[in-house]
């Protein structure tokens, strides 16, 4: 058995490595800190059985990486990991071809259960999606898709405390474009200002651009 773990935190990767040994003591667990490195390893190891992919990575979002994996390795099952329990992101990820979604607060036994299901050809749906109908209806009314990749990049810069001008320089876009993205971020979190957006984003598991 060969599994690839893609996460930018070494401690998380090591923790997952140890947990996955519970599947098979002889399992080979490859590790990558970025999507770019993950793509390299997946090309080098054609016999991969599974990929555990973090949703928030330095070089691209999990959705973007999922799309690339789907085109390059359509038969390779992907389980998305996230520190956020955002049900809209969960649905988006599963609708875009992931075989499962697991939050990082999940207990080890549940993670192993999810991985076993996926390795057997099934799809693991997190319990958070088993919400009461009233909650689901409210989310449907909101009709709020996940942030785009560019909006996530701007949000990560906001989490670093950068001004619009600094964000524009960093991402090579105009001040007006930054303002448009910031406005979309405020609407997404249903807040009135940047400070509230930063707090809400941090609670949802988003990390600054400089996090390691």
PDB file of C-alpha atoms in Angstrom:
ATOM      1  CA  UNK A   1       0.000   0.000   0.000  1.00  0.00           C
ATOM      2  CA  UNK A   2       1.333   3.438  -0.947  1.00  0.00           C
ATOM      3  CA  UNK A   3      -0.246   6.698   0.220  1.00  0.00           C
ATOM      4  CA  UNK A   4       0.776  10.297  -0.502  1.00  0.00           C
ATOM      5  CA  UNK A   5       0.167  12.949   2.185  1.00  0.00           C
ATOM      6  CA  UNK A   6       0.236  16.591   1.024  1.00  0.00           C
ATOM      7  CA  UNK A   7       0.225  19.132   3.863  1.00  0.00           C
ATOM      8  CA  UNK A   8       2.429  22.166   4.531  1.00  0.00           C
ATOM      9  CA  UNK A   9       2.818  21.352   8.245  1.00  0.00           C
ATOM     10  CA  UNK A  10       5.504  18.762   8.965  1.00  0.00           C
ATOM     11  CA  UNK A  11       3.930  17.797  12.298  1.00  0.00           C
ATOM     12  CA  UNK A  12       0.600  17.087  10.587  1.00  0.00           C
ATOM     13  CA  UNK A  13       2.330  14.962   7.959  1.00  0.00           C
ATOM     14  CA  UNK A  14       4.204  12.995  10.612  1.00  0.00           C
ATOM     15  CA  UNK A  15       1.038  12.521  12.635  1.00  0.00           C
ATOM     16  CA  UNK A  16      -0.829  11.208   9.599  1.00  0.00           C
ATOM     17  CA  UNK A  17       2.120   8.956   8.811  1.00  0.00           C
ATOM     18  CA  UNK A  18       1.813   7.301  12.216  1.00  0.00           C
ATOM     19  CA  UNK A  19      -1.979   6.995  12.000  1.00  0.00           C
ATOM     20  CA  UNK A  20      -1.835   5.448   8.516  1.00  0.00           C
ATOM     21  CA  UNK A  21       0.499   2.757   9.793  1.00  0.00           C
ATOM     22  CA  UNK A  22      -2.619   1.503  11.562  1.00  0.00           C
ATOM     23  CA  UNK A  23      -3.881   0.363   8.157  1.00  0.00           C
ATOM     24  CA  UNK A  24      -0.817  -1.688   7.387  1.00  0.00           C
ATOM     25  CA  UNK A  25       2.523  -1.665   9.191  1.00  0.00           C
ATOM     26  CA  UNK A  26       4.254  -2.046   5.820  1.00  0.00           C
ATOM     27  CA  UNK A  27       2.373   0.843   4.191  1.00  0.00           C
ATOM     28  CA  UNK A  28       4.585   3.355   2.401  1.00  0.00           C
ATOM     29  CA  UNK A  29       3.610   6.939   3.252  1.00  0.00           C
ATOM     30  CA  UNK A  30       5.104   9.614   0.993  1.00  0.00           C
ATOM     31  CA  UNK A  31       5.080  13.233   2.144  1.00  0.00           C
ATOM     32  CA  UNK A  32       4.921  16.582   0.350  1.00  0.00           C
ATOM     33  CA  UNK A  33       4.687  20.115   1.740  1.00  0.00           C
ATOM     34  CA  UNK A  34       3.294  21.702  -1.435  1.00  0.00           C
ATOM     35  CA  UNK A  35       1.036  20.724  -4.315  1.00  0.00           C
ATOM     36  CA  UNK A  36       3.950  21.108  -6.730  1.00  0.00           C
ATOM     37  CA  UNK A  37       5.968  18.512  -4.825  1.00  0.00           C
ATOM     38  CA  UNK A  38       2.882  16.328  -4.543  1.00  0.00           C
ATOM     39  CA  UNK A  39       2.438  16.369  -8.319  1.00  0.00           C
ATOM     40  CA  UNK A  40       6.099  15.372  -8.739  1.00  0.00           C
ATOM     41  CA  UNK A  41       5.753  12.431  -6.358  1.00  0.00           C
ATOM     42  CA  UNK A  42       2.519  11.266  -7.972  1.00  0.00           C
ATOM     43  CA  UNK A  43       4.286  11.252 -11.347  1.00  0.00           C
ATOM     44  CA  UNK A  44       7.218   9.310  -9.900  1.00  0.00           C
ATOM     45  CA  UNK A  45       5.022   6.731  -8.148  1.00  0.00           C
ATOM     46  CA  UNK A  46       2.481   5.362 -10.590  1.00  0.00           C
ATOM     47  CA  UNK A  47       1.437   2.736  -8.025  1.00  0.00           C
ATOM     48  CA  UNK A  48      -0.073   5.213  -5.542  1.00  0.00           C
ATOM     49  CA  UNK A  49      -3.249   3.922  -3.887  1.00  0.00           C
ATOM     50  CA  UNK A  50      -4.484   7.153  -2.307  1.00  0.00           C
ATOM     51  CA  UNK A  51      -3.726  10.853  -1.763  1.00  0.00           C
ATOM     52  CA  UNK A  52      -4.550  12.763   1.429  1.00  0.00           C
ATOM     53  CA  UNK A  53      -4.647  16.409   0.311  1.00  0.00           C
ATOM     54  CA  UNK A  54      -4.832  19.479   2.563  1.00  0.00           C
ATOM     55  CA  UNK A  55      -7.366  22.063   1.376  1.00  0.00           C
ATOM     56  CA  UNK A  56      -5.299  25.118   2.405  1.00  0.00           C
ATOM     57  CA  UNK A  57      -1.823  24.952   0.853  1.00  0.00           C
ATOM     58  CA  UNK A  58       0.751  27.678   0.082  1.00  0.00           C
ATOM     59  CA  UNK A  59       0.791  27.264  -3.692  1.00  0.00           C
ATOM     60  CA  UNK A  60      -2.878  26.584  -4.539  1.00  0.00           C
ATOM     61  CA  UNK A  61      -6.241  25.625  -3.086  1.00  0.00           C
ATOM     62  CA  UNK A  62      -7.312  22.041  -2.632  1.00  0.00           C
ATOM     63  CA  UNK A  63      -9.987  22.471  -5.312  1.00  0.00           C
ATOM     64  CA  UNK A  64      -7.415  23.564  -7.875  1.00  0.00           C
ATOM     65  CA  UNK A  65      -5.123  20.674  -6.931  1.00  0.00           C
ATOM     66  CA  UNK A  66      -8.045  18.245  -7.082  1.00  0.00           C
ATOM     67  CA  UNK A  67      -8.765  19.364 -10.640  1.00  0.00           C
ATOM     68  CA  UNK A  68      -5.145  18.784 -11.684  1.00  0.00           C
ATOM     69  CA  UNK A  69      -5.006  15.353 -10.047  1.00  0.00           C
ATOM     70  CA  UNK A  70      -8.267  14.466 -11.781  1.00  0.00           C
ATOM     71  CA  UNK A  71      -6.804  15.295 -15.182  1.00  0.00           C
ATOM     72  CA  UNK A  72      -3.415  13.637 -14.611  1.00  0.00           C
ATOM     73  CA  UNK A  73      -4.483  10.641 -12.527  1.00  0.00           C
ATOM     74  CA  UNK A  74      -8.248  10.157 -12.977  1.00  0.00           C
ATOM     75  CA  UNK A  75      -8.254   6.763 -11.251  1.00  0.00           C
ATOM     76  CA  UNK A  76      -6.379   7.957  -8.146  1.00  0.00           C
ATOM     77  CA  UNK A  77      -8.710   8.526  -5.153  1.00  0.00           C
ATOM     78  CA  UNK A  78      -8.244  11.802  -3.269  1.00  0.00           C
ATOM     79  CA  UNK A  79      -9.338  12.445   0.307  1.00  0.00           C
ATOM     80  CA  UNK A  80      -9.402  16.145   1.210  1.00  0.00           C
ATOM     81  CA  UNK A  81      -8.219  17.301   4.642  1.00  0.00           C
ATOM     82  CA  UNK A  82      -9.104  20.610   6.276  1.00  0.00           C
ATOM     83  CA  UNK A  83      -9.014  22.364   9.597  1.00  0.00           C
ATOM     84  CA  UNK A  84     -12.378  23.881   8.661  1.00  0.00           C
ATOM     85  CA  UNK A  85     -15.756  22.146   8.938  1.00  0.00           C
ATOM     86  CA  UNK A  86     -17.328  24.401   6.290  1.00  0.00           C
ATOM     87  CA  UNK A  87     -20.100  22.255   4.820  1.00  0.00           C
ATOM     88  CA  UNK A  88     -20.222  24.263   1.601  1.00  0.00           C
ATOM     89  CA  UNK A  89     -16.567  23.507   0.939  1.00  0.00           C
ATOM     90  CA  UNK A  90     -17.202  19.844   1.771  1.00  0.00           C
ATOM     91  CA  UNK A  91     -19.997  19.639  -0.795  1.00  0.00           C
ATOM     92  CA  UNK A  92     -17.946  21.497  -3.403  1.00  0.00           C
ATOM     93  CA  UNK A  93     -14.984  19.161  -2.910  1.00  0.00           C
ATOM     94  CA  UNK A  94     -17.096  16.007  -3.160  1.00  0.00           C
ATOM     95  CA  UNK A  95     -18.959  17.353  -6.198  1.00  0.00           C
ATOM     96  CA  UNK A  96     -15.613  17.987  -7.890  1.00  0.00           C
ATOM     97  CA  UNK A  97     -14.475  14.397  -7.629  1.00  0.00           C
ATOM     98  CA  UNK A  98     -12.906  13.880  -4.198  1.00  0.00           C
ATOM     99  CA  UNK A  99     -13.533  10.475  -2.663  1.00  0.00           C
ATOM    100  CA  UNK A 100     -13.847  11.891   0.824  1.00  0.00           C
ATOM    101  CA  UNK A 101     -13.484  14.902   3.094  1.00  0.00           C
ATOM    102  CA  UNK A 102     -12.010  14.640   6.597  1.00  0.00           C
ATOM    103  CA  UNK A 103     -11.598  17.467   9.098  1.00  0.00           C
ATOM    104  CA  UNK A 104      -8.376  17.589  11.097  1.00  0.00           C
ATOM    105  CA  UNK A 105     -10.365  17.368  14.318  1.00  0.00           C
ATOM    106  CA  UNK A 106     -11.451  13.859  13.297  1.00  0.00           C
ATOM    107  CA  UNK A 107     -10.328  11.048  15.594  1.00  0.00           C
ATOM    108  CA  UNK A 108      -7.728   8.605  14.264  1.00  0.00           C
ATOM    109  CA  UNK A 109     -10.168   5.684  14.143  1.00  0.00           C
ATOM    110  CA  UNK A 110     -12.609   7.689  12.033  1.00  0.00           C
ATOM    111  CA  UNK A 111      -9.832   8.731   9.644  1.00  0.00           C
ATOM    112  CA  UNK A 112      -8.818   5.098   9.215  1.00  0.00           C
ATOM    113  CA  UNK A 113     -12.462   4.195   8.625  1.00  0.00           C
ATOM    114  CA  UNK A 114     -12.672   6.882   5.920  1.00  0.00           C
ATOM    115  CA  UNK A 115      -9.464   5.707   4.255  1.00  0.00           C
ATOM    116  CA  UNK A 116     -10.595   2.068   4.271  1.00  0.00           C
ATOM    117  CA  UNK A 117     -13.910   3.036   2.678  1.00  0.00           C
ATOM    118  CA  UNK A 118     -12.174   4.989  -0.070  1.00  0.00           C
ATOM    119  CA  UNK A 119      -9.623   2.240  -0.729  1.00  0.00           C
ATOM    120  CA  UNK A 120     -12.570  -0.137  -1.171  1.00  0.00           C
ATOM    121  CA  UNK A 121     -13.984   2.126  -3.865  1.00  0.00           C
ATOM    122  CA  UNK A 122     -16.588   3.935  -1.762  1.00  0.00           C
ATOM    123  CA  UNK A 123     -16.981   7.645  -0.969  1.00  0.00           C
ATOM    124  CA  UNK A 124     -16.632   8.913   2.591  1.00  0.00           C
ATOM    125  CA  UNK A 125     -19.084  11.678   3.453  1.00  0.00           C
ATOM    126  CA  UNK A 126     -18.373  13.564   6.707  1.00  0.00           C
ATOM    127  CA  UNK A 127     -20.986  13.548   9.445  1.00  0.00           C
ATOM    128  CA  UNK A 128     -21.262  17.337   9.256  1.00  0.00           C
ATOM    129  CA  UNK A 129     -23.181  16.885   5.987  1.00  0.00           C
ATOM    130  CA  UNK A 130     -25.864  14.919   7.839  1.00  0.00           C
ATOM    131  CA  UNK A 131     -27.352  18.216   9.013  1.00  0.00           C
ATOM    132  CA  UNK A 132     -31.019  18.700   9.923  1.00  0.00           C
ATOM    133  CA  UNK A 133     -33.143  19.764   6.919  1.00  0.00           C
ATOM    134  CA  UNK A 134     -33.616  23.297   8.292  1.00  0.00           C
ATOM    135  CA  UNK A 135     -29.856  23.873   8.321  1.00  0.00           C
ATOM    136  CA  UNK A 136     -29.444  22.537   4.814  1.00  0.00           C
ATOM    137  CA  UNK A 137     -32.314  24.706   3.587  1.00  0.00           C
ATOM    138  CA  UNK A 138     -30.724  27.816   5.107  1.00  0.00           C
ATOM    139  CA  UNK A 139     -27.406  27.043   3.388  1.00  0.00           C
ATOM    140  CA  UNK A 140     -29.215  26.498   0.107  1.00  0.00           C
ATOM    141  CA  UNK A 141     -30.913  29.879   0.518  1.00  0.00           C
ATOM    142  CA  UNK A 142     -27.561  31.525   1.107  1.00  0.00           C
ATOM    143  CA  UNK A 143     -26.301  29.915  -2.107  1.00  0.00           C
ATOM    144  CA  UNK A 144     -22.749  30.850  -1.193  1.00  0.00           C
ATOM    145  CA  UNK A 145     -20.019  28.996  -3.132  1.00  0.00           C
ATOM    146  CA  UNK A 146     -16.489  28.647  -1.703  1.00  0.00           C
ATOM    147  CA  UNK A 147     -13.993  31.451  -2.217  1.00  0.00           C
ATOM    148  CA  UNK A 148     -12.195  31.441  -5.544  1.00  0.00           C
ATOM    149  CA  UNK A 149      -8.469  30.708  -5.642  1.00  0.00           C
ATOM    150  CA  UNK A 150      -7.662  34.418  -6.128  1.00  0.00           C
ATOM    151  CA  UNK A 151      -9.954  35.420  -3.260  1.00  0.00           C
ATOM    152  CA  UNK A 152      -8.215  32.891  -1.001  1.00  0.00           C
ATOM    153  CA  UNK A 153      -4.837  34.388  -1.910  1.00  0.00           C
ATOM    154  CA  UNK A 154      -6.101  37.863  -0.999  1.00  0.00           C
ATOM    155  CA  UNK A 155      -7.564  36.493   2.253  1.00  0.00           C
ATOM    156  CA  UNK A 156      -4.239  34.943   3.225  1.00  0.00           C
ATOM    157  CA  UNK A 157      -2.602  38.334   2.670  1.00  0.00           C
ATOM    158  CA  UNK A 158      -5.276  39.943   4.869  1.00  0.00           C
ATOM    159  CA  UNK A 159      -4.459  37.420   7.578  1.00  0.00           C
ATOM    160  CA  UNK A 160      -0.860  38.658   7.343  1.00  0.00           C
ATOM    161  CA  UNK A 161      -2.092  42.181   8.095  1.00  0.00           C
ATOM    162  CA  UNK A 162      -1.188  43.644   4.709  1.00  0.00           C
ATOM    163  CA  UNK A 163      -2.845  46.738   3.252  1.00  0.00           C
ATOM    164  CA  UNK A 164      -4.637  46.766  -0.109  1.00  0.00           C
ATOM    165  CA  UNK A 165      -1.624  48.412  -1.721  1.00  0.00           C
ATOM    166  CA  UNK A 166       0.737  45.774  -0.302  1.00  0.00           C
ATOM    167  CA  UNK A 167      -1.592  42.996  -1.431  1.00  0.00           C
ATOM    168  CA  UNK A 168      -1.771  44.472  -4.927  1.00  0.00           C
ATOM    169  CA  UNK A 169       2.031  44.590  -5.130  1.00  0.00           C
ATOM    170  CA  UNK A 170       2.377  41.059  -3.785  1.00  0.00           C
ATOM    171  CA  UNK A 171      -0.177  39.565  -6.195  1.00  0.00           C
ATOM    172  CA  UNK A 172       0.599  41.931  -9.084  1.00  0.00           C
ATOM    173  CA  UNK A 173      -2.963  43.254  -9.377  1.00  0.00           C
ATOM    174  CA  UNK A 174      -4.494  46.744  -9.194  1.00  0.00           C
ATOM    175  CA  UNK A 175      -5.852  48.365  -6.017  1.00  0.00           C
ATOM    176  CA  UNK A 176      -9.343  48.224  -7.522  1.00  0.00           C
ATOM    177  CA  UNK A 177      -9.038  44.491  -8.090  1.00  0.00           C
ATOM    178  CA  UNK A 178      -7.930  44.013  -4.486  1.00  0.00           C
ATOM    179  CA  UNK A 179     -10.896  46.071  -3.257  1.00  0.00           C
ATOM    180  CA  UNK A 180     -13.255  43.887  -5.310  1.00  0.00           C
ATOM    181  CA  UNK A 181     -11.810  40.704  -3.793  1.00  0.00           C
ATOM    182  CA  UNK A 182     -11.916  42.145  -0.268  1.00  0.00           C
ATOM    183  CA  UNK A 183     -15.568  43.108  -0.736  1.00  0.00           C
ATOM    184  CA  UNK A 184     -16.345  39.554  -1.882  1.00  0.00           C
ATOM    185  CA  UNK A 185     -14.541  38.169   1.175  1.00  0.00           C
ATOM    186  CA  UNK A 186     -16.591  40.398   3.509  1.00  0.00           C
ATOM    187  CA  UNK A 187     -19.793  39.151   1.862  1.00  0.00           C
ATOM    188  CA  UNK A 188     -18.622  35.557   2.099  1.00  0.00           C
ATOM    189  CA  UNK A 189     -18.106  35.755   5.874  1.00  0.00           C
ATOM    190  CA  UNK A 190     -21.109  38.076   6.306  1.00  0.00           C
ATOM    191  CA  UNK A 191     -19.026  40.680   8.147  1.00  0.00           C
ATOM    192  CA  UNK A 192     -18.651  44.458   7.981  1.00  0.00           C
ATOM    193  CA  UNK A 193     -14.897  45.026   7.989  1.00  0.00           C
ATOM    194  CA  UNK A 194     -11.478  43.474   7.432  1.00  0.00           C
ATOM    195  CA  UNK A 195     -10.850  42.802  11.124  1.00  0.00           C
ATOM    196  CA  UNK A 196     -14.050  40.788  11.443  1.00  0.00           C
ATOM    197  CA  UNK A 197     -13.182  38.918   8.233  1.00  0.00           C
ATOM    198  CA  UNK A 198      -9.759  37.992   9.581  1.00  0.00           C
ATOM    199  CA  UNK A 199     -11.281  36.671  12.814  1.00  0.00           C
ATOM    200  CA  UNK A 200     -13.932  34.681  10.958  1.00  0.00           C
ATOM    201  CA  UNK A 201     -11.369  33.289   8.504  1.00  0.00           C
ATOM    202  CA  UNK A 202      -9.014  32.200  11.279  1.00  0.00           C
ATOM    203  CA  UNK A 203     -11.879  30.399  13.014  1.00  0.00           C
ATOM    204  CA  UNK A 204     -12.667  28.626   9.740  1.00  0.00           C
ATOM    205  CA  UNK A 205      -9.122  27.290   9.429  1.00  0.00           C
ATOM    206  CA  UNK A 206      -7.618  29.744   6.939  1.00  0.00           C
ATOM    207  CA  UNK A 207      -3.945  30.541   7.494  1.00  0.00           C
ATOM    208  CA  UNK A 208      -1.722  33.554   6.629  1.00  0.00           C
ATOM    209  CA  UNK A 209       0.376  33.527   3.467  1.00  0.00           C
ATOM    210  CA  UNK A 210       3.523  33.380   5.633  1.00  0.00           C
ATOM    211  CA  UNK A 211       2.403  30.332   7.699  1.00  0.00           C
ATOM    212  CA  UNK A 212       4.739  27.364   7.603  1.00  0.00           C
TER     213      UNK A 212
END
